[in-house]
Amino acid sequence: MRLARDMLAWFFMPKRFLFGAERTANLRVPTFETLCFIDEPDEVASVHKATGSVLLGGAGNAFLTPLLRDQSAFTLDGDRHKLARRIAGKWLTARAMQDSQPIIDAIIQQELDNWQAAGRRDIGDWSRWLTMRILCKITLGIEDQARVRRIYKRFEAATGYTANIVTYTKRFWAPRGIISTGHFVEFLVKRIDRELDQIIADGRAHLQNAPAENVLHGLIEAQQEHGYDNAFIRDNIAAILAAGYDTTGSALSWTMFWLARYTDKTADPEAFRSEVLRYCPPVEILPRRIAEHALEDACEIAPSIVSVASTSGDAGPLVCPCVHRVHHNPALYPDPERFEPNRFANQKAGSPDTYMPFGAGGRMCLGINLGKLVLDRTIALIWERNLQVQTNLRRFNPIRRNVSIWPGFVFRGRLQPAQNKEG
Ligand code: HEM
């Protein structure tokens, strides 16, 4: 009974694993893995250090393979992982993103106008759509909204709430006959593939007579030198779109939740964003698979593993630094349940051992500069235009949507001119 309750909670409403006193050390999800949660700062630091050798992020992300397959920056380990990061990362630097700010601002302005004109809207949908528009433009050079809408719909179909069950049920990851869940998942992913194939073909055509301008072109251009196949390009484009729109969409939704409550517009947008991502990070765990034959080493690195080592199968548990728990540790953040952007007013967010909304080390989010910029510019533009967000939720009730955490199942709101300058 308890097992079923835990499983359901993990699949859809994982709040009690993230916040509060009931901090289970481990969780067995029979359809998936035994999860070993790591939240002690020293242990988190050791796990980060061992990631890439004793602990593997790519193997830990295997649950993303139905959509991202096995050659994306997410699902790879070792040299190929470094290669994917190097090629894509070159186009996503802080400098490159700053240069793109006017384009990003223009898209945000348009979507703020659209939201204002529409009245009450589904904030999650607004956030994901805005992010998808920006990602398509910045990473693929696509701005035709009808085309972005088609890409958006294809990803929405494969990453909504029903994807939670597929993600955490291993037997659904591959087709098992024509009327299996895996077969249906494959059908949805093939529809995405058709879009991606055309995007790659267009990228090749562009490179016939123009220089590379974005991640897509960079991946195509480097193909011959590194000898990877088209699937490598496809998987990394899929990763950037899926990871980028889901996480930034969630972060934007949380931003709206807090903008509706926190009306001190003298706060700095960056400090506000840092506090949103501390309080409500979109991704709750950083899953690491123990490398083959390395269980003993892993137990030394993270003693928390010892208690579940013998009951979690040959591969051992999935080792999971727990982002929310670290961010709500009162020893690291005094009065952690208070939303207070001024914590970050005079200091940048800390080291990845204590602040990790974007992950850590060699697996640190590749889109960190783009994600931060989208959030900072959205906050700044809402404040500059003296707008006020109003939402249906007074309290949040974290809900999982595929692999990210959102403020609530029904989260709607308006964007209106503020009543007065102080809001
Ligand atoms: C606020 C927005 C975002 C948040 C909170 C976020 C969060 C994360 C987290 C927690 C990870 C896992 C890191 C780890 O395992 O240690 C990650 C990885 C990744 N993210 Fe983001 N992300 C955001 C935006 C983006 C964007 C916009 C892109 C694409 C442009 C992107 C692309 C990636 C990729 C490719 C990885 C895999 C890195 C690897 O495993 O080497 N993310 N992100």
CSV table of C-alpha atoms and ligand atoms in Angstrom, one decimal:
chain,number,residue,atom,x,y,z
A,1,MET,CA,0.0,0.0,0.0
A,2,ARG,CA,2.7,2.4,1.0
A,3,LEU,CA,4.7,1.4,-2.0
A,4,ALA,CA,1.8,2.2,-4.3
A,5,ARG,CA,1.3,5.6,-2.6
A,6,ASP,CA,5.0,6.4,-2.8
A,7,MET,CA,5.1,5.5,-6.5
A,8,LEU,CA,2.1,7.7,-7.3
A,9,ALA,CA,3.6,10.5,-5.3
A,10,TRP,CA,6.8,10.2,-7.2
A,11,PHE,CA,5.1,10.0,-10.6
A,12,PHE,CA,2.9,13.0,-10.1
A,13,MET,CA,3.1,14.9,-6.8
A,14,PRO,CA,6.6,14.6,-5.5
A,15,LYS,CA,6.4,17.5,-2.9
A,16,ARG,CA,7.1,15.4,0.1
A,17,PHE,CA,10.3,14.1,-1.4
A,18,LEU,CA,11.5,17.6,-2.0
A,19,PHE,CA,10.5,19.8,1.0
A,20,GLY,CA,9.5,19.3,4.6
A,21,ALA,CA,10.4,17.0,7.4
A,22,GLU,CA,9.6,13.7,5.8
A,23,ARG,CA,12.8,13.3,4.0
A,24,THR,CA,13.1,9.7,2.9
A,25,ALA,CA,16.7,8.7,2.4
A,26,ASN,CA,15.7,6.2,-0.4
A,27,LEU,CA,12.8,5.4,-2.6
A,28,ARG,CA,12.1,2.2,-4.5
A,29,VAL,CA,10.1,2.8,-7.6
A,30,PRO,CA,9.6,-0.8,-8.8
A,31,THR,CA,8.9,0.1,-12.4
A,32,PHE,CA,12.1,2.2,-12.5
A,33,GLU,CA,14.9,2.2,-10.0
A,34,THR,CA,15.8,2.5,-6.3
A,35,LEU,CA,16.7,6.1,-5.8
A,36,CYS,CA,19.2,7.1,-3.2
A,37,PHE,CA,18.7,10.8,-2.3
A,38,ILE,CA,21.9,12.8,-1.4
A,39,ASP,CA,21.4,16.0,0.4
A,40,GLU,CA,24.3,16.4,2.9
A,41,PRO,CA,26.5,19.2,1.5
A,42,ASP,CA,29.8,17.2,1.9
A,43,GLU,CA,28.3,14.2,0.2
A,44,VAL,CA,26.8,16.3,-2.6
A,45,ALA,CA,30.3,17.7,-3.2
A,46,SER,CA,31.8,14.2,-3.3
A,47,VAL,CA,29.2,13.0,-5.7
A,48,HIS,CA,29.8,16.0,-8.0
A,49,LYS,CA,33.5,15.3,-7.9
A,50,ALA,CA,33.1,11.6,-8.8
A,51,THR,CA,30.6,12.3,-11.7
A,52,GLY,CA,32.3,11.3,-14.9
A,53,SER,CA,34.3,8.5,-13.4
A,54,VAL,CA,32.7,6.4,-10.6
A,55,LEU,CA,29.3,8.0,-11.2
A,56,LEU,CA,27.8,8.5,-14.7
A,57,GLY,CA,25.4,11.2,-15.6
A,58,GLY,CA,24.7,9.8,-19.1
A,59,ALA,CA,23.7,6.4,-17.9
A,60,GLY,CA,21.8,8.1,-15.0
A,61,ASN,CA,19.7,9.9,-17.7
A,62,ALA,CA,18.8,6.7,-19.5
A,63,PHE,CA,15.1,7.5,-18.8
A,64,LEU,CA,15.4,10.2,-21.4
A,65,THR,CA,16.4,7.8,-24.2
A,66,PRO,CA,12.8,7.2,-25.6
A,67,LEU,CA,12.9,10.9,-26.7
A,68,LEU,CA,16.6,11.9,-26.9
A,69,ARG,CA,18.0,8.5,-27.8
A,70,ASP,CA,21.5,7.5,-27.1
A,71,GLN,CA,23.8,10.2,-28.6
A,72,SER,CA,22.6,13.4,-26.9
A,73,ALA,CA,24.7,15.4,-24.5
A,74,PHE,CA,22.2,14.1,-21.9
A,75,THR,CA,22.5,10.4,-22.5
A,76,LEU,CA,26.2,10.1,-23.4
A,77,ASP,CA,29.2,9.6,-21.1
A,78,GLY,CA,32.9,9.7,-21.8
A,79,ASP,CA,34.6,11.3,-24.8
A,80,ARG,CA,31.5,11.5,-27.0
A,81,HIS,CA,29.7,13.4,-24.2
A,82,LYS,CA,32.6,15.9,-24.0
A,83,LEU,CA,32.5,16.3,-27.8
A,84,ALA,CA,28.7,17.0,-27.9
A,85,ARG,CA,29.2,19.6,-25.1
A,86,ARG,CA,32.1,21.2,-26.9
A,87,ILE,CA,30.3,21.6,-30.2
A,88,ALA,CA,27.0,22.8,-28.8
A,89,GLY,CA,28.5,24.8,-26.0
A,90,LYS,CA,30.5,27.0,-28.4
A,91,TRP,CA,27.2,28.5,-29.6
A,92,LEU,CA,25.7,29.0,-26.2
A,93,THR,CA,28.3,31.1,-24.3
A,94,ALA,CA,27.3,34.1,-22.2
A,95,ARG,CA,28.8,36.4,-24.9
A,96,ALA,CA,26.8,34.8,-27.7
A,97,MET,CA,23.6,35.0,-25.7
A,98,GLN,CA,24.3,38.7,-24.8
A,99,ASP,CA,24.6,39.4,-28.6
A,100,SER,CA,21.2,37.7,-29.1
A,101,GLN,CA,19.5,39.8,-26.4
A,102,PRO,CA,17.7,42.2,-28.8
A,103,ILE,CA,16.1,39.2,-30.6
A,104,ILE,CA,15.2,37.6,-27.3
A,105,ASP,CA,13.7,40.9,-26.0
A,106,ALA,CA,11.6,41.3,-29.1
A,107,ILE,CA,10.1,37.8,-28.8
A,108,ILE,CA,9.4,38.3,-25.0
A,109,GLN,CA,7.7,41.7,-25.7
A,110,GLN,CA,5.5,40.2,-28.3
A,111,GLU,CA,4.4,37.3,-26.1
A,112,LEU,CA,3.8,39.7,-23.1
A,113,ASP,CA,1.5,41.7,-25.4
A,114,ASN,CA,-0.3,38.5,-26.6
A,115,TRP,CA,-0.8,37.4,-23.0
A,116,GLN,CA,-2.1,40.8,-21.9
A,117,ALA,CA,-4.5,40.8,-24.8
A,118,ALA,CA,-5.7,37.3,-24.2
A,119,GLY,CA,-6.7,37.8,-20.6
A,120,ARG,CA,-6.6,34.6,-18.5
A,121,ARG,CA,-4.1,32.1,-19.8
A,122,ASP,CA,-2.6,28.8,-19.0
A,123,ILE,CA,0.8,30.1,-17.6
A,124,GLY,CA,2.6,26.8,-18.3
A,125,ASP,CA,1.6,26.8,-21.9
A,126,TRP,CA,2.5,30.5,-22.3
A,127,SER,CA,5.9,29.8,-20.7
A,128,ARG,CA,6.8,26.8,-22.8
A,129,TRP,CA,5.6,28.5,-26.0
A,130,LEU,CA,7.7,31.6,-25.4
A,131,THR,CA,10.7,29.5,-24.7
A,132,MET,CA,10.2,27.3,-27.8
A,133,ARG,CA,10.0,30.4,-29.9
A,134,ILE,CA,13.3,31.7,-28.5
A,135,LEU,CA,15.0,28.3,-28.8
A,136,CYS,CA,13.9,27.8,-32.4
A,137,LYS,CA,15.2,31.3,-33.3
A,138,ILE,CA,18.5,31.2,-31.4
A,139,THR,CA,19.6,27.6,-31.8
A,140,LEU,CA,18.1,26.7,-35.2
A,141,GLY,CA,17.5,30.0,-37.0
A,142,ILE,CA,13.7,29.3,-37.3
A,143,GLU,CA,11.3,32.2,-36.8
A,144,ASP,CA,8.3,31.3,-38.9
A,145,GLN,CA,5.6,31.0,-36.2
A,146,ALA,CA,3.5,28.4,-38.0
A,147,ARG,CA,6.5,26.1,-38.1
A,148,VAL,CA,7.5,26.8,-34.5
A,149,ARG,CA,3.9,26.0,-33.5
A,150,ARG,CA,4.1,22.6,-35.3
A,151,ILE,CA,7.4,21.8,-33.6
A,152,TYR,CA,5.9,22.9,-30.3
A,153,LYS,CA,2.9,20.7,-30.7
A,154,ARG,CA,5.0,17.6,-31.5
A,155,PHE,CA,7.1,18.1,-28.3
A,156,GLU,CA,4.0,18.8,-26.2
A,157,ALA,CA,2.5,15.5,-27.4
A,158,ALA,CA,5.6,13.6,-26.3
A,159,THR,CA,6.4,15.4,-23.0
A,160,GLY,CA,3.1,16.1,-21.2
A,161,TYR,CA,1.8,14.5,-18.0
A,162,THR,CA,1.3,11.1,-19.6
A,163,ALA,CA,5.1,11.0,-20.3
A,164,ASN,CA,5.6,10.8,-16.5
A,165,ILE,CA,4.5,7.2,-16.6
A,166,VAL,CA,6.7,6.3,-19.6
A,167,THR,CA,9.7,8.1,-18.1
A,168,TYR,CA,9.6,6.1,-14.9
A,169,THR,CA,8.5,2.8,-16.3
A,170,LYS,CA,11.4,1.0,-18.0
A,171,ARG,CA,9.3,-1.5,-19.9
A,172,PHE,CA,7.6,1.4,-21.8
A,173,TRP,CA,10.9,2.7,-23.2
A,174,ALA,CA,11.0,0.4,-26.2
A,175,PRO,CA,8.2,-1.0,-28.4
A,176,ARG,CA,7.0,-4.5,-27.4
A,177,GLY,CA,4.6,-5.3,-30.3
A,178,ILE,CA,2.3,-3.1,-32.2
A,179,ILE,CA,-0.2,-2.4,-29.4
A,180,SER,CA,2.3,-1.5,-26.7
A,181,THR,CA,2.9,1.8,-25.0
A,182,GLY,CA,6.4,1.8,-26.3
A,183,HIS,CA,5.1,1.5,-29.8
A,184,PHE,CA,2.9,4.6,-29.3
A,185,VAL,CA,5.8,6.5,-27.8
A,186,GLU,CA,7.9,5.6,-30.8
A,187,PHE,CA,5.1,6.9,-33.1
A,188,LEU,CA,5.1,10.3,-31.2
A,189,VAL,CA,8.9,10.5,-31.4
A,190,LYS,CA,8.9,9.7,-35.1
A,191,ARG,CA,6.7,12.7,-35.7
A,192,ILE,CA,9.3,14.8,-34.0
A,193,ASP,CA,12.0,13.1,-36.1
A,194,ARG,CA,10.3,14.2,-39.3
A,195,GLU,CA,10.5,17.8,-38.1
A,196,LEU,CA,14.1,17.4,-37.0
A,197,ASP,CA,15.1,15.7,-40.3
A,198,GLN,CA,13.8,18.7,-42.2
A,199,ILE,CA,15.5,21.2,-39.9
A,200,ILE,CA,18.8,19.4,-40.5
A,201,ALA,CA,18.3,19.4,-44.2
A,202,ASP,CA,17.6,23.1,-44.1
A,203,GLY,CA,20.7,23.6,-42.1
A,204,ARG,CA,22.8,21.8,-44.7
A,205,ALA,CA,21.3,23.9,-47.4
A,206,HIS,CA,22.1,27.1,-45.5
A,207,LEU,CA,25.8,26.0,-45.1
A,208,GLN,CA,26.1,25.6,-48.9
A,209,ASN,CA,26.5,29.4,-49.3
A,210,ALA,CA,26.6,31.0,-45.9
A,211,PRO,CA,28.7,30.6,-42.7
A,212,ALA,CA,27.5,28.8,-39.6
A,213,GLU,CA,25.3,30.9,-37.3
A,214,ASN,CA,23.9,28.7,-34.6
A,215,VAL,CA,24.1,25.3,-32.8
A,216,LEU,CA,22.4,23.5,-35.6
A,217,HIS,CA,25.0,24.7,-38.2
A,218,GLY,CA,27.8,24.0,-35.7
A,219,LEU,CA,26.7,20.4,-35.3
A,220,ILE,CA,26.5,19.9,-39.1
A,221,GLU,CA,29.7,21.7,-39.8
A,222,ALA,CA,31.8,19.6,-37.4
A,223,GLN,CA,30.3,16.3,-38.6
A,224,GLN,CA,33.0,15.4,-41.1
A,225,GLU,CA,35.9,16.3,-38.8
A,226,HIS,CA,34.6,14.1,-36.0
A,227,GLY,CA,32.9,11.4,-38.1
A,228,TYR,CA,29.6,11.1,-36.3
A,229,ASP,CA,26.4,10.1,-38.0
A,230,ASN,CA,23.2,12.1,-38.6
A,231,ALA,CA,21.7,10.6,-35.5
A,232,PHE,CA,24.3,12.5,-33.4
A,233,ILE,CA,23.0,15.7,-34.8
A,234,ARG,CA,19.4,14.7,-34.4
A,235,ASP,CA,19.8,13.6,-30.8
A,236,ASN,CA,21.6,16.8,-29.8
A,237,ILE,CA,19.0,19.1,-31.4
A,238,ALA,CA,16.3,17.1,-29.8
A,239,ALA,CA,18.1,17.5,-26.4
A,240,ILE,CA,18.4,21.2,-26.7
A,241,LEU,CA,14.8,21.7,-27.7
A,242,ALA,CA,13.3,19.3,-25.2
A,243,ALA,CA,15.5,20.2,-22.3
A,244,GLY,CA,15.5,23.9,-23.0
A,245,TYR,CA,11.8,24.4,-23.4
A,246,ASP,CA,10.7,22.2,-20.5
A,247,THR,CA,13.1,23.5,-17.9
A,248,THR,CA,13.0,27.2,-18.9
A,249,GLY,CA,9.2,26.9,-19.3
A,250,SER,CA,9.0,25.5,-15.7
A,251,ALA,CA,11.4,28.3,-14.4
A,252,LEU,CA,9.2,30.9,-16.1
A,253,SER,CA,6.1,29.5,-14.6
A,254,TRP,CA,7.6,29.6,-11.1
A,255,THR,CA,8.8,33.1,-11.8
A,256,MET,CA,5.2,34.1,-12.6
A,257,PHE,CA,4.1,32.5,-9.4
A,258,TRP,CA,6.5,34.6,-7.3
A,259,LEU,CA,6.0,37.8,-9.4
A,260,ALA,CA,2.3,37.6,-8.5
A,261,ARG,CA,3.3,37.6,-4.8
A,262,TYR,CA,6.4,39.7,-4.5
A,263,THR,CA,5.7,43.3,-5.6
A,264,ASP,CA,8.9,45.0,-4.6
A,265,LYS,CA,10.1,46.1,-8.0
A,266,THR,CA,13.3,47.6,-6.5
A,267,ALA,CA,14.7,44.0,-6.4
A,268,ASP,CA,17.3,43.2,-9.0
A,269,PRO,CA,16.0,40.8,-11.7
A,270,GLU,CA,19.1,38.6,-11.4
A,271,ALA,CA,18.6,38.3,-7.6
A,272,PHE,CA,14.9,37.6,-8.1
A,273,ARG,CA,15.7,34.9,-10.6
A,274,SER,CA,18.4,33.3,-8.3
A,275,GLU,CA,15.8,33.1,-5.5
A,276,VAL,CA,13.1,31.6,-7.8
A,277,LEU,CA,15.6,28.9,-8.8
A,278,ARG,CA,16.7,28.4,-5.2
A,279,TYR,CA,13.2,28.0,-3.9
A,280,CYS,CA,11.6,26.1,-6.8
A,281,PRO,CA,14.3,24.6,-9.1
A,282,PRO,CA,12.6,23.0,-12.2
A,283,VAL,CA,14.7,19.8,-11.9
A,284,GLU,CA,14.6,18.0,-8.6
A,285,ILE,CA,17.4,15.4,-8.9
A,286,LEU,CA,20.7,15.0,-10.8
A,287,PRO,CA,20.6,11.2,-11.4
A,288,ARG,CA,24.0,9.4,-11.5
A,289,ARG,CA,24.4,5.7,-12.3
A,290,ILE,CA,27.2,3.9,-10.5
A,291,ALA,CA,29.8,2.7,-13.1
A,292,GLU,CA,30.1,-1.0,-13.6
A,293,HIS,CA,32.0,-2.8,-10.8
A,294,ALA,CA,32.3,0.5,-8.9
A,295,LEU,CA,29.7,-0.1,-6.2
A,296,GLU,CA,32.3,-0.3,-3.4
A,297,ASP,CA,34.0,3.0,-4.5
A,298,ALA,CA,30.6,4.6,-4.8
A,299,CYS,CA,29.8,3.6,-1.2
A,300,GLU,CA,33.0,5.3,0.0
A,301,ILE,CA,32.2,8.4,-2.0
A,302,ALA,CA,28.6,8.6,-0.7
A,303,PRO,CA,28.0,6.6,2.5
A,304,SER,CA,24.3,7.0,2.1
A,305,ILE,CA,24.4,4.4,-0.6
A,306,VAL,CA,25.5,1.7,1.9
A,307,SER,CA,22.0,1.2,3.4
A,308,VAL,CA,20.4,0.4,0.0
A,309,ALA,CA,23.4,-1.2,-1.8
A,310,SER,CA,22.4,-4.8,-1.0
A,311,THR,CA,18.7,-4.3,-2.0
A,312,SER,CA,18.9,-2.4,-5.2
A,313,GLY,CA,20.1,-5.0,-7.7
A,314,ASP,CA,23.5,-5.5,-9.3
A,315,ALA,CA,23.7,-2.0,-10.7
A,316,GLY,CA,23.1,-0.4,-7.2
A,317,PRO,CA,20.8,2.5,-6.7
A,318,LEU,CA,20.5,5.6,-8.8
A,319,VAL,CA,22.5,8.2,-6.9
A,320,CYS,CA,20.5,11.4,-6.8
A,321,PRO,CA,21.8,14.7,-5.5
A,322,CYS,CA,18.6,16.4,-4.4
A,323,VAL,CA,18.4,20.0,-5.6
A,324,HIS,CA,15.4,21.2,-3.6
A,325,ARG,CA,16.6,19.7,-0.3
A,326,VAL,CA,20.0,21.3,-0.6
A,327,HIS,CA,18.3,24.7,-1.5
A,328,HIS,CA,16.1,24.4,1.6
A,329,ASN,CA,18.8,23.4,4.1
A,330,PRO,CA,18.7,26.1,6.9
A,331,ALA,CA,22.4,25.7,7.5
A,332,LEU,CA,23.0,27.0,4.0
A,333,TYR,CA,20.0,29.3,3.6
A,334,PRO,CA,18.7,30.9,6.8
A,335,ASP,CA,14.9,30.8,7.0
A,336,PRO,CA,14.8,28.8,3.8
A,337,GLU,CA,11.0,28.8,3.5
A,338,ARG,CA,10.9,32.6,3.1
A,339,PHE,CA,11.1,33.9,-0.5
A,340,GLU,CA,13.7,36.6,-0.3
A,341,PRO,CA,15.5,37.8,-3.4
A,342,ASN,CA,17.7,40.0,-1.3
A,343,ARG,CA,19.7,36.9,-0.2
A,344,PHE,CA,21.3,37.2,-3.6
A,345,ALA,CA,21.4,41.0,-3.8
A,346,ASN,CA,25.1,41.5,-3.0
A,347,GLN,CA,26.4,38.1,-4.0
A,348,LYS,CA,26.2,35.8,-6.9
A,349,ALA,CA,24.6,32.4,-6.3
A,350,GLY,CA,27.1,30.0,-4.5
A,351,SER,CA,29.0,27.0,-5.6
A,352,PRO,CA,27.3,24.0,-7.3
A,353,ASP,CA,27.7,22.1,-4.0
A,354,THR,CA,25.2,24.4,-2.4
A,355,TYR,CA,23.3,25.9,-5.3
A,356,MET,CA,22.6,23.7,-8.3
A,357,PRO,CA,19.5,24.5,-10.3
A,358,PHE,CA,21.6,24.0,-13.4
A,359,GLY,CA,23.4,20.9,-12.2
A,360,ALA,CA,27.1,20.7,-11.6
A,361,GLY,CA,30.6,20.1,-13.0
A,362,GLY,CA,31.1,18.4,-16.3
A,363,ARG,CA,27.4,18.0,-16.6
A,364,MET,CA,26.4,21.5,-15.9
A,365,CYS,CA,23.5,22.7,-18.0
A,366,LEU,CA,24.6,23.7,-21.5
A,367,GLY,CA,21.9,26.2,-21.8
A,368,ILE,CA,22.6,28.0,-18.5
A,369,ASN,CA,23.4,31.4,-20.2
A,370,LEU,CA,20.3,31.3,-22.4
A,371,GLY,CA,18.0,30.1,-19.6
A,372,LYS,CA,19.2,32.8,-17.2
A,373,LEU,CA,18.9,35.5,-19.9
A,374,VAL,CA,15.3,34.5,-20.8
A,375,LEU,CA,14.3,34.7,-17.1
A,376,ASP,CA,16.2,38.0,-16.4
A,377,ARG,CA,14.8,39.7,-19.4
A,378,THR,CA,11.2,38.5,-18.8
A,379,ILE,CA,11.4,39.8,-15.2
A,380,ALA,CA,13.0,43.1,-16.2
A,381,LEU,CA,10.5,43.7,-19.0
A,382,ILE,CA,7.5,43.0,-16.8
A,383,TRP,CA,8.8,45.4,-14.2
A,384,GLU,CA,9.8,48.1,-16.8
A,385,ARG,CA,6.4,48.0,-18.3
A,386,ASN,CA,4.8,48.2,-14.8
A,387,LEU,CA,2.8,45.0,-15.3
A,388,GLN,CA,1.3,42.9,-12.6
A,389,VAL,CA,0.9,39.1,-12.8
A,390,GLN,CA,-2.3,37.7,-11.2
A,391,THR,CA,-2.6,33.9,-10.7
A,392,ASN,CA,-5.3,31.5,-9.5
A,393,LEU,CA,-2.9,29.9,-7.0
A,394,ARG,CA,-2.2,31.3,-3.6
A,395,ARG,CA,0.0,28.4,-2.6
A,396,PHE,CA,1.8,26.1,-4.9
A,397,ASN,CA,1.4,22.4,-5.0
A,398,PRO,CA,4.4,21.0,-7.0
A,399,ILE,CA,3.4,18.7,-9.8
A,400,ARG,CA,5.6,16.7,-12.0
A,401,ARG,CA,5.2,17.2,-15.7
A,402,ASN,CA,7.5,14.7,-17.3
A,403,VAL,CA,10.9,15.4,-15.8
A,404,SER,CA,10.3,18.9,-14.4
A,405,ILE,CA,8.4,20.3,-11.5
A,406,TRP,CA,5.6,22.9,-12.0
A,407,PRO,CA,3.6,25.1,-9.5
A,408,GLY,CA,0.3,23.2,-9.9
A,409,PHE,CA,-1.9,21.2,-12.3
A,410,VAL,CA,-4.1,24.2,-13.1
A,411,PHE,CA,-2.1,27.3,-13.1
A,412,ARG,CA,-3.7,30.2,-14.9
A,413,GLY,CA,-3.4,34.0,-14.7
A,414,ARG,CA,-3.5,37.4,-16.2
A,415,LEU,CA,-1.0,40.1,-17.0
A,416,GLN,CA,-2.3,43.6,-16.3
A,417,PRO,CA,-1.1,47.1,-15.8
A,418,ALA,CA,-0.2,47.5,-12.1
A,419,GLN,CA,-2.5,49.6,-9.9
A,420,ASN,CA,0.3,51.8,-8.8
A,421,LYS,CA,4.1,52.0,-9.2
A,422,GLU,CA,4.8,49.9,-6.1
A,423,GLY,CA,2.3,47.3,-7.4
B,1,HEM,C1,16.1,27.9,-16.4
B,1,HEM,C2,16.4,27.1,-17.4
B,1,HEM,C3,17.1,25.8,-17.2
B,1,HEM,C4,17.3,25.0,-16.1
B,1,HEM,C5,16.9,25.2,-14.7
B,1,HEM,C6,18.1,23.8,-16.5
B,1,HEM,C7,18.5,22.8,-15.7
B,1,HEM,C8,19.3,21.8,-16.1
B,1,HEM,C9,19.8,20.7,-15.2
B,1,HEM,C10,19.5,20.6,-13.7
B,1,HEM,C11,20.6,19.9,-16.0
B,1,HEM,C12,21.3,18.6,-15.5
B,1,HEM,C13,22.7,18.9,-15.1
B,1,HEM,C14,23.4,17.8,-14.3
B,1,HEM,O1,23.1,16.6,-14.6
B,1,HEM,O2,24.3,18.1,-13.5
B,1,HEM,C15,20.6,20.4,-17.3
B,1,HEM,C16,21.3,19.8,-18.3
B,1,HEM,C17,21.2,20.2,-19.6
B,1,HEM,N1,20.6,21.4,-20.1
B,1,HEM,FE1,19.5,22.7,-19.0
B,1,HEM,N2,18.4,23.9,-17.9
B,1,HEM,C18,17.8,25.1,-18.3
B,1,HEM,C19,17.8,25.6,-19.6
B,1,HEM,C20,18.4,24.9,-20.7
B,1,HEM,C21,18.4,25.4,-22.1
B,1,HEM,C22,17.7,26.8,-22.5
B,1,HEM,C23,19.0,24.5,-22.8
B,1,HEM,C24,19.3,24.6,-24.3
B,1,HEM,C25,19.7,25.6,-24.9
B,1,HEM,C26,19.5,23.4,-21.9
B,1,HEM,C27,20.2,22.3,-22.3
B,1,HEM,C28,20.7,21.4,-21.5
B,1,HEM,C29,21.5,20.3,-21.9
B,1,HEM,C30,21.9,20.0,-23.3
B,1,HEM,C31,21.9,19.6,-20.8
B,1,HEM,C32,22.7,18.3,-20.7
B,1,HEM,C33,24.1,18.6,-20.1
B,1,HEM,C34,24.9,17.4,-19.9
B,1,HEM,O3,24.4,16.4,-19.4
B,1,HEM,O4,26.1,17.4,-20.2
B,1,HEM,N3,19.0,23.7,-20.7
B,1,HEM,N4,19.9,21.6,-17.4
